[in-house]
Amino acid sequence: DQYGADAVRFALVYGTGLGNDQAMSYSKLDASRKFANKLWNMARFIEFQRKNMSIKNTQLIAHEDLLKTAEHAADKIWLEKIQKNWANDITRHIDNYQFNQAAEKLYELTWHAFADIYIEDVKSRLTENALLILENNFVVMLKLLHPFMPFITEEIYQKLGYEGKPLIVSEWPSVK
C-alpha cells in the first residue's frame, strides 16, 4: 500500500543482475515510487497543455507521418531517438531476458533524457505541433515501460483518452 504494485515490481527488476540474489531496500522502493510519480507528472503536464490549447484528444500518428509533420529539428531528433534507438535497445534487452538492463535503461531515459531534457525543451517552444509529437513520444515511452509497470502505464494511457485498444494489446513500438 505504501509504494504501489508497479513501484514494487519495478524495484524488483531495477538494479538486479541476472543470476544474483535480490537486494530489496526501502530506498529502492522509494526511488521506484518517485519514478511512478514522475510518470504521472509528465502525463499531467500533457493534459494541462491540451486544456490550455483547447485540444480534446490527440490522435496517435505513425512514426513516418510524425517525421513529415515535425516543425522543429529537435522534434525530429527525438522521434528518431525514442521510436527507433530506444525501442531497439529495450526490445533487444527484453528479447535476451536482460530485464534489469531494460529497466535501468528505461529509468535513465525516461527520467533524465525524456523528462529533464526533452520536456523542458518543448516547454520553451510549445506549439500544437510540438505537443503532438511530445505526446506521441510519451505513448511510446509508456509502451516500453508497460511490461515493468503495467497498472500505471495503462491508467495513464486511458486517462489521456486514447481510443481503441488498451495499451496491453496495442502494438509494440516498431523496431527497424
Coordinates of N, CA, C and O in Angstrom, one line a residue:
D1 N 0.8 -1.2 0.0 CA 0.0 0.0 0.0 C 0.9 1.3 0.0 O 0.5 2.3 -0.6
Q2 N 2.0 1.2 0.7 CA 2.8 2.4 0.8 C 3.5 2.8 -0.5 O 3.7 4.0 -0.8
Y3 N 3.9 1.8 -1.3 CA 4.6 2.1 -2.5 C 3.9 1.9 -3.8 O 4.2 2.5 -4.8
G4 N 2.9 1.0 -3.8 CA 2.2 0.7 -5.0 C 2.7 -0.6 -5.7 O 3.9 -0.8 -5.7
A5 N 1.9 -1.3 -6.4 CA 2.3 -2.6 -7.1 C 3.3 -2.3 -8.1 O 4.3 -3.1 -8.2
D6 N 3.2 -1.3 -8.9 CA 4.1 -1.1 -10.0 C 5.5 -0.6 -9.5 O 6.5 -1.0 -10.0
A7 N 5.5 0.1 -8.4 CA 6.8 0.6 -7.9 C 7.5 -0.7 -7.3 O 8.7 -0.8 -7.5
V8 N 6.8 -1.6 -6.7 CA 7.4 -2.8 -6.1 C 7.9 -3.7 -7.3 O 9.1 -4.1 -7.3
R9 N 7.1 -3.8 -8.3 CA 7.6 -4.6 -9.5 C 8.8 -4.0 -10.1 O 9.8 -4.7 -10.4
F10 N 8.8 -2.7 -10.3 CA 10.0 -2.1 -10.9 C 11.2 -2.2 -10.0 O 12.3 -2.5 -10.5
A11 N 11.0 -2.0 -8.7 CA 12.1 -2.2 -7.8 C 12.7 -3.6 -7.8 O 13.9 -3.7 -7.6
L12 N 11.9 -4.6 -8.0 CA 12.4 -5.9 -8.0 C 13.3 -6.2 -9.2 O 14.2 -7.0 -9.2
V13 N 13.0 -5.5 -10.3 CA 13.8 -5.7 -11.5 C 15.0 -4.8 -11.6 O 16.1 -5.2 -12.0
Y14 N 14.8 -3.5 -11.2 CA 15.8 -2.5 -11.4 C 17.0 -2.8 -10.5 O 16.9 -3.1 -9.3
G15 N 18.2 -2.8 -11.1 CA 19.4 -3.0 -10.4 C 19.7 -4.4 -9.9 O 20.6 -4.6 -9.0
T16 N 19.0 -5.3 -10.5 CA 19.2 -6.7 -10.1 C 19.9 -7.5 -11.2 O 19.2 -7.7 -12.2
G17 N 21.1 -7.8 -11.1 CA 21.8 -8.5 -12.1 C 21.3 -9.9 -12.3 O 20.9 -10.6 -11.4
L18 N 21.4 -10.4 -13.5 CA 20.9 -11.7 -13.9 C 21.7 -12.8 -13.1 O 22.9 -12.7 -13.0
G19 N 21.0 -13.6 -12.4 CA 21.6 -14.7 -11.6 C 22.0 -14.3 -10.2 O 22.5 -15.1 -9.4
N20 N 21.8 -13.0 -9.8 CA 22.2 -12.6 -8.5 C 21.0 -12.6 -7.6 O 19.8 -12.5 -8.0
D21 N 21.2 -12.7 -6.3 CA 20.2 -12.6 -5.3 C 19.6 -11.1 -5.3 O 20.4 -10.2 -5.5
Q22 N 18.4 -11.0 -5.0 CA 17.7 -9.7 -5.0 C 18.0 -9.0 -3.7 O 17.9 -9.6 -2.6
A23 N 18.5 -7.8 -3.8 CA 18.7 -7.0 -2.6 C 17.6 -5.9 -2.6 O 17.8 -4.8 -3.2
M24 N 16.6 -6.1 -1.9 CA 15.5 -5.2 -1.8 C 15.7 -4.2 -0.6 O 16.1 -4.7 0.5
S25 N 15.5 -2.9 -0.9 CA 15.7 -2.0 0.2 C 14.6 -0.9 0.1 O 14.0 -0.7 -1.0
Y26 N 14.4 -0.2 1.2 CA 13.4 0.8 1.2 C 13.8 2.0 0.3 O 12.9 2.6 -0.3
S27 N 15.1 2.2 0.1 CA 15.5 3.3 -0.8 C 15.2 2.9 -2.2 O 14.8 3.8 -3.0
K28 N 15.3 1.7 -2.6 CA 15.0 1.2 -3.9 C 13.4 1.3 -4.2 O 13.0 1.8 -5.2
L29 N 12.7 1.0 -3.2 CA 11.2 1.1 -3.3 C 10.8 2.5 -3.4 O 9.9 2.9 -4.2
D30 N 11.4 3.4 -2.6 CA 11.1 4.8 -2.7 C 11.5 5.4 -4.0 O 10.8 6.2 -4.6
A31 N 12.6 5.0 -4.6 CA 13.0 5.5 -5.9 C 12.0 5.1 -6.9 O 11.7 5.9 -7.8
S32 N 11.6 3.9 -6.9 CA 10.6 3.4 -7.8 C 9.2 4.1 -7.7 O 8.6 4.4 -8.7
R33 N 8.9 4.4 -6.4 CA 7.6 5.2 -6.2 C 7.8 6.6 -6.8 O 6.8 7.1 -7.4
K34 N 8.9 7.2 -6.6 CA 9.1 8.5 -7.2 C 9.1 8.5 -8.7 O 8.7 9.4 -9.4
F35 N 9.7 7.4 -9.3 CA 9.6 7.3 -10.7 C 8.2 7.2 -11.2 O 7.9 7.8 -12.2
A36 N 7.4 6.4 -10.5 CA 6.0 6.3 -10.9 C 5.3 7.7 -10.8 O 4.5 8.0 -11.7
N37 N 5.6 8.4 -9.8 CA 5.1 9.8 -9.6 C 5.5 10.7 -10.8 O 4.8 11.5 -11.3
K38 N 6.8 10.5 -11.2 CA 7.3 11.3 -12.3 C 6.5 11.0 -13.6 O 6.2 11.9 -14.4
L39 N 6.1 9.8 -13.8 CA 5.3 9.4 -15.0 C 3.9 10.2 -14.9 O 3.4 10.7 -15.9
W40 N 3.3 10.2 -13.7 CA 2.1 10.9 -13.5 C 2.2 12.4 -13.8 O 1.4 13.0 -14.5
N41 N 3.3 12.9 -13.4 CA 3.6 14.4 -13.6 C 3.8 14.7 -15.1 O 3.3 15.7 -15.5
M42 N 4.4 13.8 -15.8 CA 4.5 14.0 -17.2 C 3.2 14.0 -17.9 O 2.9 14.8 -18.8
A43 N 2.4 13.0 -17.5 CA 1.0 12.9 -18.1 C 0.2 14.2 -17.7 O -0.6 14.7 -18.6
R44 N 0.3 14.6 -16.5 CA -0.5 15.8 -16.1 C 0.0 17.1 -16.9 O -0.8 17.9 -17.3
F45 N 1.3 17.2 -17.2 CA 1.8 18.3 -18.0 C 1.1 18.2 -19.4 O 0.6 19.3 -19.9
I46 N 1.1 17.1 -20.0 CA 0.5 16.9 -21.3 C -1.0 17.3 -21.3 O -1.5 18.0 -22.1
E47 N -1.7 16.7 -20.3 CA -3.1 17.0 -20.1 C -3.4 18.5 -19.9 O -4.3 19.1 -20.5
F48 N -2.6 19.1 -19.1 CA -2.7 20.6 -18.8 C -2.5 21.4 -20.1 O -3.2 22.3 -20.4
Q49 N -1.5 21.0 -20.8 CA -1.2 21.8 -22.1 C -2.3 21.6 -23.1 O -2.6 22.5 -23.9
R50 N -2.9 20.4 -23.1 CA -4.0 20.1 -24.0 C -5.2 21.1 -23.7 O -5.8 21.7 -24.6
K51 N -5.5 21.2 -22.4 CA -6.6 22.1 -22.0 C -6.3 23.5 -22.3 O -7.1 24.3 -22.8
N52 N -5.0 24.0 -22.1 CA -4.6 25.3 -22.5 C -4.8 25.6 -24.0 O -5.1 26.8 -24.3
M53 N -4.6 24.6 -24.8 CA -4.6 24.8 -26.2 C -6.0 24.4 -26.8 O -6.2 24.3 -28.0
S54 N -6.9 24.0 -25.9 CA -8.3 23.5 -26.3 C -8.2 22.3 -27.2 O -9.0 22.3 -28.2
I55 N -7.3 21.4 -26.9 CA -7.2 20.2 -27.7 C -7.9 19.1 -26.9 O -7.6 18.9 -25.7
K56 N -8.9 18.4 -27.5 CA -9.6 17.4 -26.7 C -8.8 16.2 -26.5 O -8.4 15.8 -25.4
N57 N -8.5 15.5 -27.6 CA -7.7 14.3 -27.5 C -6.7 14.3 -28.7 O -7.1 14.6 -29.8
T58 N -5.5 13.9 -28.5 CA -4.5 13.8 -29.5 C -4.6 12.4 -30.2 O -4.7 11.4 -29.4
Q59 N -4.6 12.4 -31.5 CA -4.5 11.1 -32.1 C -3.1 10.6 -32.2 O -2.2 11.3 -32.4
L60 N -3.0 9.3 -32.1 CA -1.7 8.6 -32.2 C -1.4 8.5 -33.7 O -2.2 8.1 -34.5
I61 N -0.2 9.0 -34.1 CA 0.1 9.0 -35.5 C 1.3 8.2 -35.8 O 2.2 8.1 -34.9
A62 N 1.4 7.6 -36.9 CA 2.5 6.7 -37.3 C 3.8 7.5 -37.3 O 3.8 8.7 -37.6
H63 N 4.9 6.8 -37.0 CA 6.2 7.5 -36.9 C 6.6 8.2 -38.2 O 7.0 9.4 -38.1
E64 N 6.4 7.6 -39.3 CA 6.8 8.3 -40.6 C 6.0 9.6 -40.8 O 6.5 10.6 -41.3
D65 N 4.7 9.5 -40.4 CA 3.8 10.7 -40.6 C 4.3 11.8 -39.6 O 4.2 13.0 -40.0
L66 N 4.7 11.4 -38.4 CA 5.1 12.4 -37.5 C 6.4 13.1 -38.0 O 6.6 14.3 -37.8
L67 N 7.3 12.3 -38.5 CA 8.5 12.9 -39.1 C 8.2 13.9 -40.2 O 8.9 15.0 -40.2
K68 N 7.2 13.7 -41.0 CA 6.8 14.6 -42.0 C 6.2 15.9 -41.5 O 6.4 17.0 -42.0
T69 N 5.5 15.8 -40.4 CA 4.8 17.0 -39.8 C 5.6 17.7 -38.8 O 5.2 18.8 -38.4
A70 N 6.7 17.2 -38.3 CA 7.5 17.8 -37.3 C 8.0 19.2 -37.8 O 8.6 19.2 -38.9
E71 N 7.8 20.2 -37.1 CA 8.2 21.6 -37.5 C 9.6 22.0 -37.0 O 10.2 22.8 -37.5
H72 N 10.0 21.4 -35.9 CA 11.2 21.7 -35.2 C 12.2 20.6 -35.4 O 11.9 19.4 -35.2
A73 N 13.5 20.9 -35.6 CA 14.5 19.9 -35.8 C 14.7 19.0 -34.6 O 14.9 17.8 -34.7
A74 N 14.6 19.6 -33.4 CA 14.7 18.8 -32.1 C 13.6 17.7 -32.1 O 13.9 16.6 -31.6
D75 N 12.4 18.0 -32.5 CA 11.3 17.0 -32.5 C 11.7 15.8 -33.4 O 11.5 14.7 -33.1
K76 N 12.3 16.1 -34.6 CA 12.7 15.0 -35.5 C 13.8 14.2 -34.8 O 13.7 12.9 -34.9
I77 N 14.7 14.8 -34.2 CA 15.8 14.1 -33.5 C 15.2 13.2 -32.4 O 15.6 12.0 -32.3
W78 N 14.3 13.7 -31.6 CA 13.7 12.9 -30.5 C 12.8 11.8 -31.0 O 12.7 10.7 -30.4
L79 N 12.1 12.0 -32.2 CA 11.4 11.0 -32.8 C 12.3 9.8 -33.1 O 11.9 8.6 -32.9
E80 N 13.4 10.1 -33.7 CA 14.4 9.0 -34.0 C 14.9 8.4 -32.8 O 15.0 7.1 -32.7
K81 N 15.3 9.1 -31.8 CA 15.9 8.6 -30.6 C 14.9 7.6 -29.9 O 15.2 6.5 -29.5
I82 N 13.7 8.1 -29.7 CA 12.7 7.3 -28.9 C 12.1 6.2 -29.7 O 12.1 5.0 -29.2
Q83 N 11.7 6.5 -30.9 CA 10.9 5.4 -31.6 C 11.8 4.4 -32.3 O 11.3 3.4 -32.7
K84 N 13.0 4.7 -32.5 CA 13.9 3.8 -33.1 C 15.0 3.3 -32.2 O 15.1 2.1 -31.8
N85 N 15.9 4.2 -31.8 CA 17.0 3.8 -31.0 C 16.6 3.2 -29.6 O 17.1 2.1 -29.3
W86 N 15.8 3.9 -28.9 CA 15.4 3.4 -27.5 C 14.5 2.1 -27.7 O 14.7 1.2 -26.9
A87 N 13.6 2.1 -28.6 CA 12.7 1.0 -28.8 C 13.6 -0.3 -29.2 O 13.4 -1.4 -28.7
N88 N 14.6 0.0 -30.0 CA 15.5 -1.1 -30.4 C 16.2 -1.7 -29.2 O 16.3 -2.9 -29.0
D89 N 16.8 -0.8 -28.4 CA 17.6 -1.2 -27.2 C 16.8 -1.9 -26.2 O 17.1 -3.0 -25.7
I90 N 15.6 -1.4 -25.9 CA 14.7 -2.0 -24.9 C 14.2 -3.4 -25.4 O 14.3 -4.4 -24.6
T91 N 13.9 -3.4 -26.6 CA 13.4 -4.7 -27.2 C 14.5 -5.8 -27.2 O 14.2 -6.9 -26.9
R92 N 15.7 -5.4 -27.5 CA 16.8 -6.3 -27.5 C 17.0 -6.8 -26.1 O 17.2 -8.0 -25.9
H93 N 17.0 -6.0 -25.1 CA 17.2 -6.4 -23.7 C 16.1 -7.4 -23.3 O 16.4 -8.4 -22.7
I94 N 14.9 -7.0 -23.6 CA 13.8 -7.9 -23.2 C 13.9 -9.3 -24.0 O 13.7 -10.3 -23.4
D95 N 14.2 -9.2 -25.3 CA 14.3 -10.5 -26.0 C 15.4 -11.4 -25.5 O 15.3 -12.6 -25.6
N96 N 16.4 -10.8 -24.9 CA 17.6 -11.5 -24.4 C 17.4 -11.8 -22.9 O 18.4 -12.2 -22.2
Y97 N 16.2 -11.5 -22.3 CA 15.9 -11.8 -20.9 C 16.8 -11.0 -20.0 O 17.1 -11.3 -18.9
Q98 N 17.2 -9.8 -20.4 CA 18.0 -8.9 -19.6 C 17.1 -7.8 -19.1 O 17.2 -6.6 -19.4
F99 N 16.1 -8.2 -18.3 CA 15.1 -7.3 -17.8 C 15.7 -6.2 -16.9 O 15.2 -5.1 -17.0
N100 N 16.7 -6.5 -16.1 CA 17.3 -5.5 -15.3 C 17.9 -4.4 -16.2 O 17.8 -3.2 -15.9
Q101 N 18.6 -4.8 -17.2 CA 19.2 -3.8 -18.1 C 18.1 -2.9 -18.8 O 18.3 -1.7 -19.0
A102 N 17.0 -3.6 -19.2 CA 15.9 -2.9 -19.9 C 15.3 -1.9 -18.9 O 15.1 -0.7 -19.2
A103 N 15.1 -2.3 -17.6 CA 14.5 -1.4 -16.6 C 15.4 -0.2 -16.3 O 15.0 0.9 -16.2
E104 N 16.7 -0.5 -16.2 CA 17.7 0.5 -15.8 C 17.8 1.6 -17.0 O 17.8 2.8 -16.7
K105 N 17.8 1.1 -18.2 CA 17.8 2.0 -19.4 C 16.5 2.8 -19.4 O 16.6 4.0 -19.7
L106 N 15.4 2.2 -19.2 CA 14.1 2.9 -19.2 C 14.1 4.0 -18.2 O 13.6 5.1 -18.4
Y107 N 14.6 3.7 -17.0 CA 14.6 4.6 -15.9 C 15.4 5.9 -16.3 O 15.0 7.0 -16.2
E108 N 16.7 5.6 -16.8 CA 17.6 6.7 -17.1 C 17.0 7.5 -18.3 O 17.0 8.7 -18.3
L109 N 16.5 6.8 -19.3 CA 16.0 7.5 -20.5 C 14.7 8.3 -20.2 O 14.6 9.5 -20.6
T110 N 13.8 7.7 -19.4 CA 12.6 8.4 -19.1 C 12.8 9.6 -18.2 O 12.3 10.7 -18.5
W111 N 13.5 9.4 -17.1 CA 13.7 10.5 -16.2 C 14.7 11.5 -16.7 O 14.4 12.7 -16.7
H112 N 15.9 11.1 -17.0 CA 17.0 12.0 -17.2 C 17.0 12.6 -18.7 O 17.5 13.7 -18.9
A113 N 16.6 11.8 -19.6 CA 16.6 12.3 -21.0 C 15.2 12.9 -21.4 O 15.1 14.1 -21.8
F114 N 14.2 12.1 -21.3 CA 12.8 12.5 -21.7 C 12.3 13.6 -20.9 O 11.9 14.7 -21.4
A115 N 12.3 13.4 -19.6 CA 11.6 14.5 -18.7 C 12.6 15.7 -18.5 O 12.1 16.8 -18.7
D116 N 13.8 15.4 -18.2 CA 14.7 16.5 -17.8 C 15.2 17.3 -19.0 O 15.4 18.5 -18.9
I117 N 15.3 16.7 -20.2 CA 15.8 17.4 -21.3 C 14.7 17.7 -22.4 O 14.5 18.9 -22.7
Y118 N 14.0 16.7 -22.8 CA 13.1 16.9 -23.9 C 11.9 17.7 -23.5 O 11.5 18.6 -24.2
I119 N 11.2 17.3 -22.4 CA 10.0 18.1 -22.0 C 10.4 19.5 -21.7 O 9.7 20.5 -22.0
E120 N 11.6 19.7 -21.0 CA 12.0 21.1 -20.8 C 12.2 21.9 -22.0 O 11.9 23.1 -22.1
D121 N 12.8 21.3 -23.1 CA 13.0 21.9 -24.4 C 11.6 22.3 -25.0 O 11.4 23.4 -25.5
V122 N 10.7 21.3 -24.9 CA 9.4 21.6 -25.5 C 8.6 22.7 -24.8 O 8.0 23.5 -25.4
K123 N 8.8 22.8 -23.5 CA 8.2 23.9 -22.7 C 8.6 25.3 -23.3 O 7.8 26.2 -23.3
S124 N 9.8 25.4 -23.7 CA 10.3 26.7 -24.2 C 9.8 27.1 -25.6 O 10.0 28.2 -26.1
R125 N 9.2 26.1 -26.3 CA 8.7 26.4 -27.7 C 7.4 25.6 -27.9 O 7.2 25.1 -29.0
L126 N 6.5 25.7 -27.0 CA 5.3 24.9 -27.0 C 4.3 25.4 -28.1 O 3.9 26.6 -28.1
T127 N 4.0 24.5 -29.0 CA 3.0 24.8 -30.1 C 2.2 23.5 -30.1 O 2.5 22.5 -29.5
E128 N 1.1 23.5 -30.9 CA 0.3 22.3 -31.0 C 1.1 21.2 -31.7 O 1.0 20.0 -31.3
N129 N 1.9 21.5 -32.6 CA 2.8 20.5 -33.3 C 3.7 19.9 -32.3 O 3.9 18.7 -32.3
A130 N 4.4 20.7 -31.5 CA 5.4 20.2 -30.6 C 4.7 19.3 -29.5 O 5.2 18.3 -29.1
L131 N 3.5 19.7 -29.1 CA 2.7 18.9 -28.1 C 2.3 17.6 -28.7 O 2.4 16.6 -28.1
L132 N 1.9 17.6 -30.0 CA 1.5 16.4 -30.7 C 2.7 15.4 -30.7 O 2.5 14.2 -30.4
I133 N 3.8 15.9 -31.0 CA 5.0 15.0 -31.1 C 5.4 14.5 -29.7 O 5.7 13.3 -29.5
L134 N 5.4 15.4 -28.8 CA 5.7 15.1 -27.4 C 4.8 14.0 -26.9 O 5.2 13.0 -26.3
E135 N 3.5 14.2 -27.1 CA 2.5 13.2 -26.7 C 2.7 11.8 -27.3 O 2.6 10.8 -26.7
N136 N 2.9 11.8 -28.6 CA 3.2 10.5 -29.3 C 4.4 9.9 -28.8 O 4.5 8.6 -28.6
N137 N 5.5 10.6 -28.5 CA 6.7 10.1 -27.9 C 6.4 9.5 -26.5 O 7.0 8.5 -26.1
F138 N 5.6 10.2 -25.8 CA 5.3 9.8 -24.4 C 4.6 8.4 -24.5 O 4.8 7.6 -23.6
V139 N 3.7 8.3 -25.4 CA 3.0 7.0 -25.5 C 4.0 5.9 -25.9 O 3.8 4.8 -25.3
V140 N 5.0 6.1 -26.7 CA 6.0 5.1 -26.9 C 6.7 4.8 -25.6 O 6.9 3.6 -25.4
M141 N 7.0 5.8 -24.8 CA 7.7 5.5 -23.5 C 6.7 4.6 -22.7 O 7.2 3.7 -22.0
L142 N 5.4 4.9 -22.7 CA 4.5 4.1 -21.9 C 4.5 2.7 -22.3 O 4.5 1.8 -21.5
K143 N 4.5 2.5 -23.6 CA 4.5 1.1 -24.2 C 5.8 0.4 -23.8 O 5.7 -0.8 -23.4
L144 N 6.9 1.1 -23.8 CA 8.2 0.4 -23.4 C 8.2 0.1 -21.9 O 8.8 -0.9 -21.5
L145 N 7.6 0.9 -21.1 CA 7.5 0.7 -19.7 C 6.4 -0.3 -19.3 O 6.5 -0.8 -18.2
H146 N 5.5 -0.5 -20.1 CA 4.3 -1.3 -19.8 C 4.7 -2.7 -19.2 O 4.0 -3.2 -18.2
P147 N 5.6 -3.5 -19.8 CA 5.9 -4.8 -19.2 C 6.4 -4.7 -17.7 O 6.3 -5.6 -16.9
F148 N 7.0 -3.5 -17.3 CA 7.5 -3.4 -16.0 C 6.5 -2.7 -15.0 O 6.6 -2.9 -13.8
M149 N 5.7 -1.8 -15.6 CA 4.8 -1.1 -14.7 C 3.4 -1.1 -15.4 O 2.9 0.0 -15.9
P150 N 2.7 -2.2 -15.5 CA 1.5 -2.3 -16.3 C 0.3 -1.5 -15.8 O -0.5 -1.0 -16.6
F151 N 0.2 -1.3 -14.5 CA -1.0 -0.7 -13.9 C -1.0 0.8 -14.2 O -1.9 1.4 -14.7
I152 N 0.1 1.4 -13.9 CA 0.2 2.9 -14.0 C 0.3 3.3 -15.5 O -0.4 4.3 -15.9
T153 N 1.0 2.5 -16.3 CA 1.0 2.9 -17.7 C -0.3 2.8 -18.4 O -0.7 3.6 -19.2
E154 N -1.1 1.7 -18.0 CA -2.4 1.5 -18.6 C -3.3 2.7 -18.1 O -4.1 3.2 -18.9
E155 N -3.2 3.0 -16.8 CA -4.1 4.0 -16.3 C -3.8 5.4 -16.9 O -4.7 6.1 -17.3
I156 N -2.5 5.7 -17.1 CA -2.2 7.0 -17.8 C -2.7 7.0 -19.2 O -3.3 8.0 -19.7
Y157 N -2.5 5.9 -19.9 CA -2.9 5.8 -21.3 C -4.4 6.0 -21.4 O -4.9 6.7 -22.3
Q158 N -5.2 5.4 -20.5 CA -6.6 5.5 -20.6 C -7.0 7.0 -20.2 O -8.0 7.5 -20.7
K159 N -6.4 7.5 -19.2 CA -6.7 8.9 -18.7 C -6.5 9.9 -19.7 O -7.2 10.9 -19.8
L160 N -5.4 9.7 -20.6 CA -5.2 10.6 -21.6 C -6.2 10.5 -22.8 O -6.2 11.3 -23.7
G161 N -7.0 9.5 -22.7 CA -8.1 9.4 -23.6 C -7.9 8.8 -25.0 O -8.6 9.1 -25.9
Y162 N -6.9 7.9 -25.1 CA -6.7 7.3 -26.4 C -7.7 6.2 -26.6 O -8.0 5.4 -25.8
E163 N -8.4 6.3 -27.8 CA -9.4 5.4 -28.1 C -8.8 4.2 -28.8 O -7.8 4.3 -29.4
G164 N -9.6 3.1 -28.8 CA -9.1 1.9 -29.5 C -8.7 0.9 -28.4 O -9.2 0.8 -27.4
K165 N -7.6 0.2 -28.8 CA -7.2 -0.9 -27.9 C -6.6 -0.4 -26.6 O -5.9 0.6 -26.6
P166 N -6.7 -1.2 -25.6 CA -6.0 -0.9 -24.4 C -4.5 -1.1 -24.6 O -4.0 -1.7 -25.6
L167 N -3.7 -0.4 -23.8 CA -2.2 -0.4 -24.0 C -1.7 -1.8 -24.0 O -0.7 -2.1 -24.8
I168 N -2.2 -2.7 -23.2 CA -1.7 -4.1 -23.1 C -1.7 -4.8 -24.4 O -0.9 -5.7 -24.7
V169 N -2.7 -4.5 -25.3 CA -2.8 -5.2 -26.6 C -2.4 -4.3 -27.8 O -2.6 -4.7 -28.9
S170 N -1.9 -3.1 -27.5 CA -1.5 -2.3 -28.6 C -0.2 -2.7 -29.2 O 0.5 -3.6 -28.6
E171 N 0.1 -2.2 -30.3 CA 1.3 -2.7 -31.0 C 2.6 -2.2 -30.2 O 2.6 -1.0 -29.8
W172 N 3.6 -3.0 -30.2 CA 4.9 -2.7 -29.6 C 5.5 -1.7 -30.5 O 5.3 -1.7 -31.7
P173 N 6.2 -0.7 -30.0 CA 6.9 0.3 -30.9 C 7.7 -0.4 -31.9 O 8.4 -1.4 -31.7
S174 N 7.6 0.1 -33.2 CA 8.3 -0.6 -34.3 C 9.8 -0.5 -34.1 O 10.3 0.5 -33.7
V175 N 10.4 -1.6 -34.5 CA 11.8 -1.8 -34.4 C 12.3 -2.0 -35.8 O 11.9 -3.0 -36.4
K176 N 13.0 -1.1 -36.4 CA 13.5 -1.2 -37.7 C 15.0 -1.2 -37.8 O 15.7 -0.8 -37.0

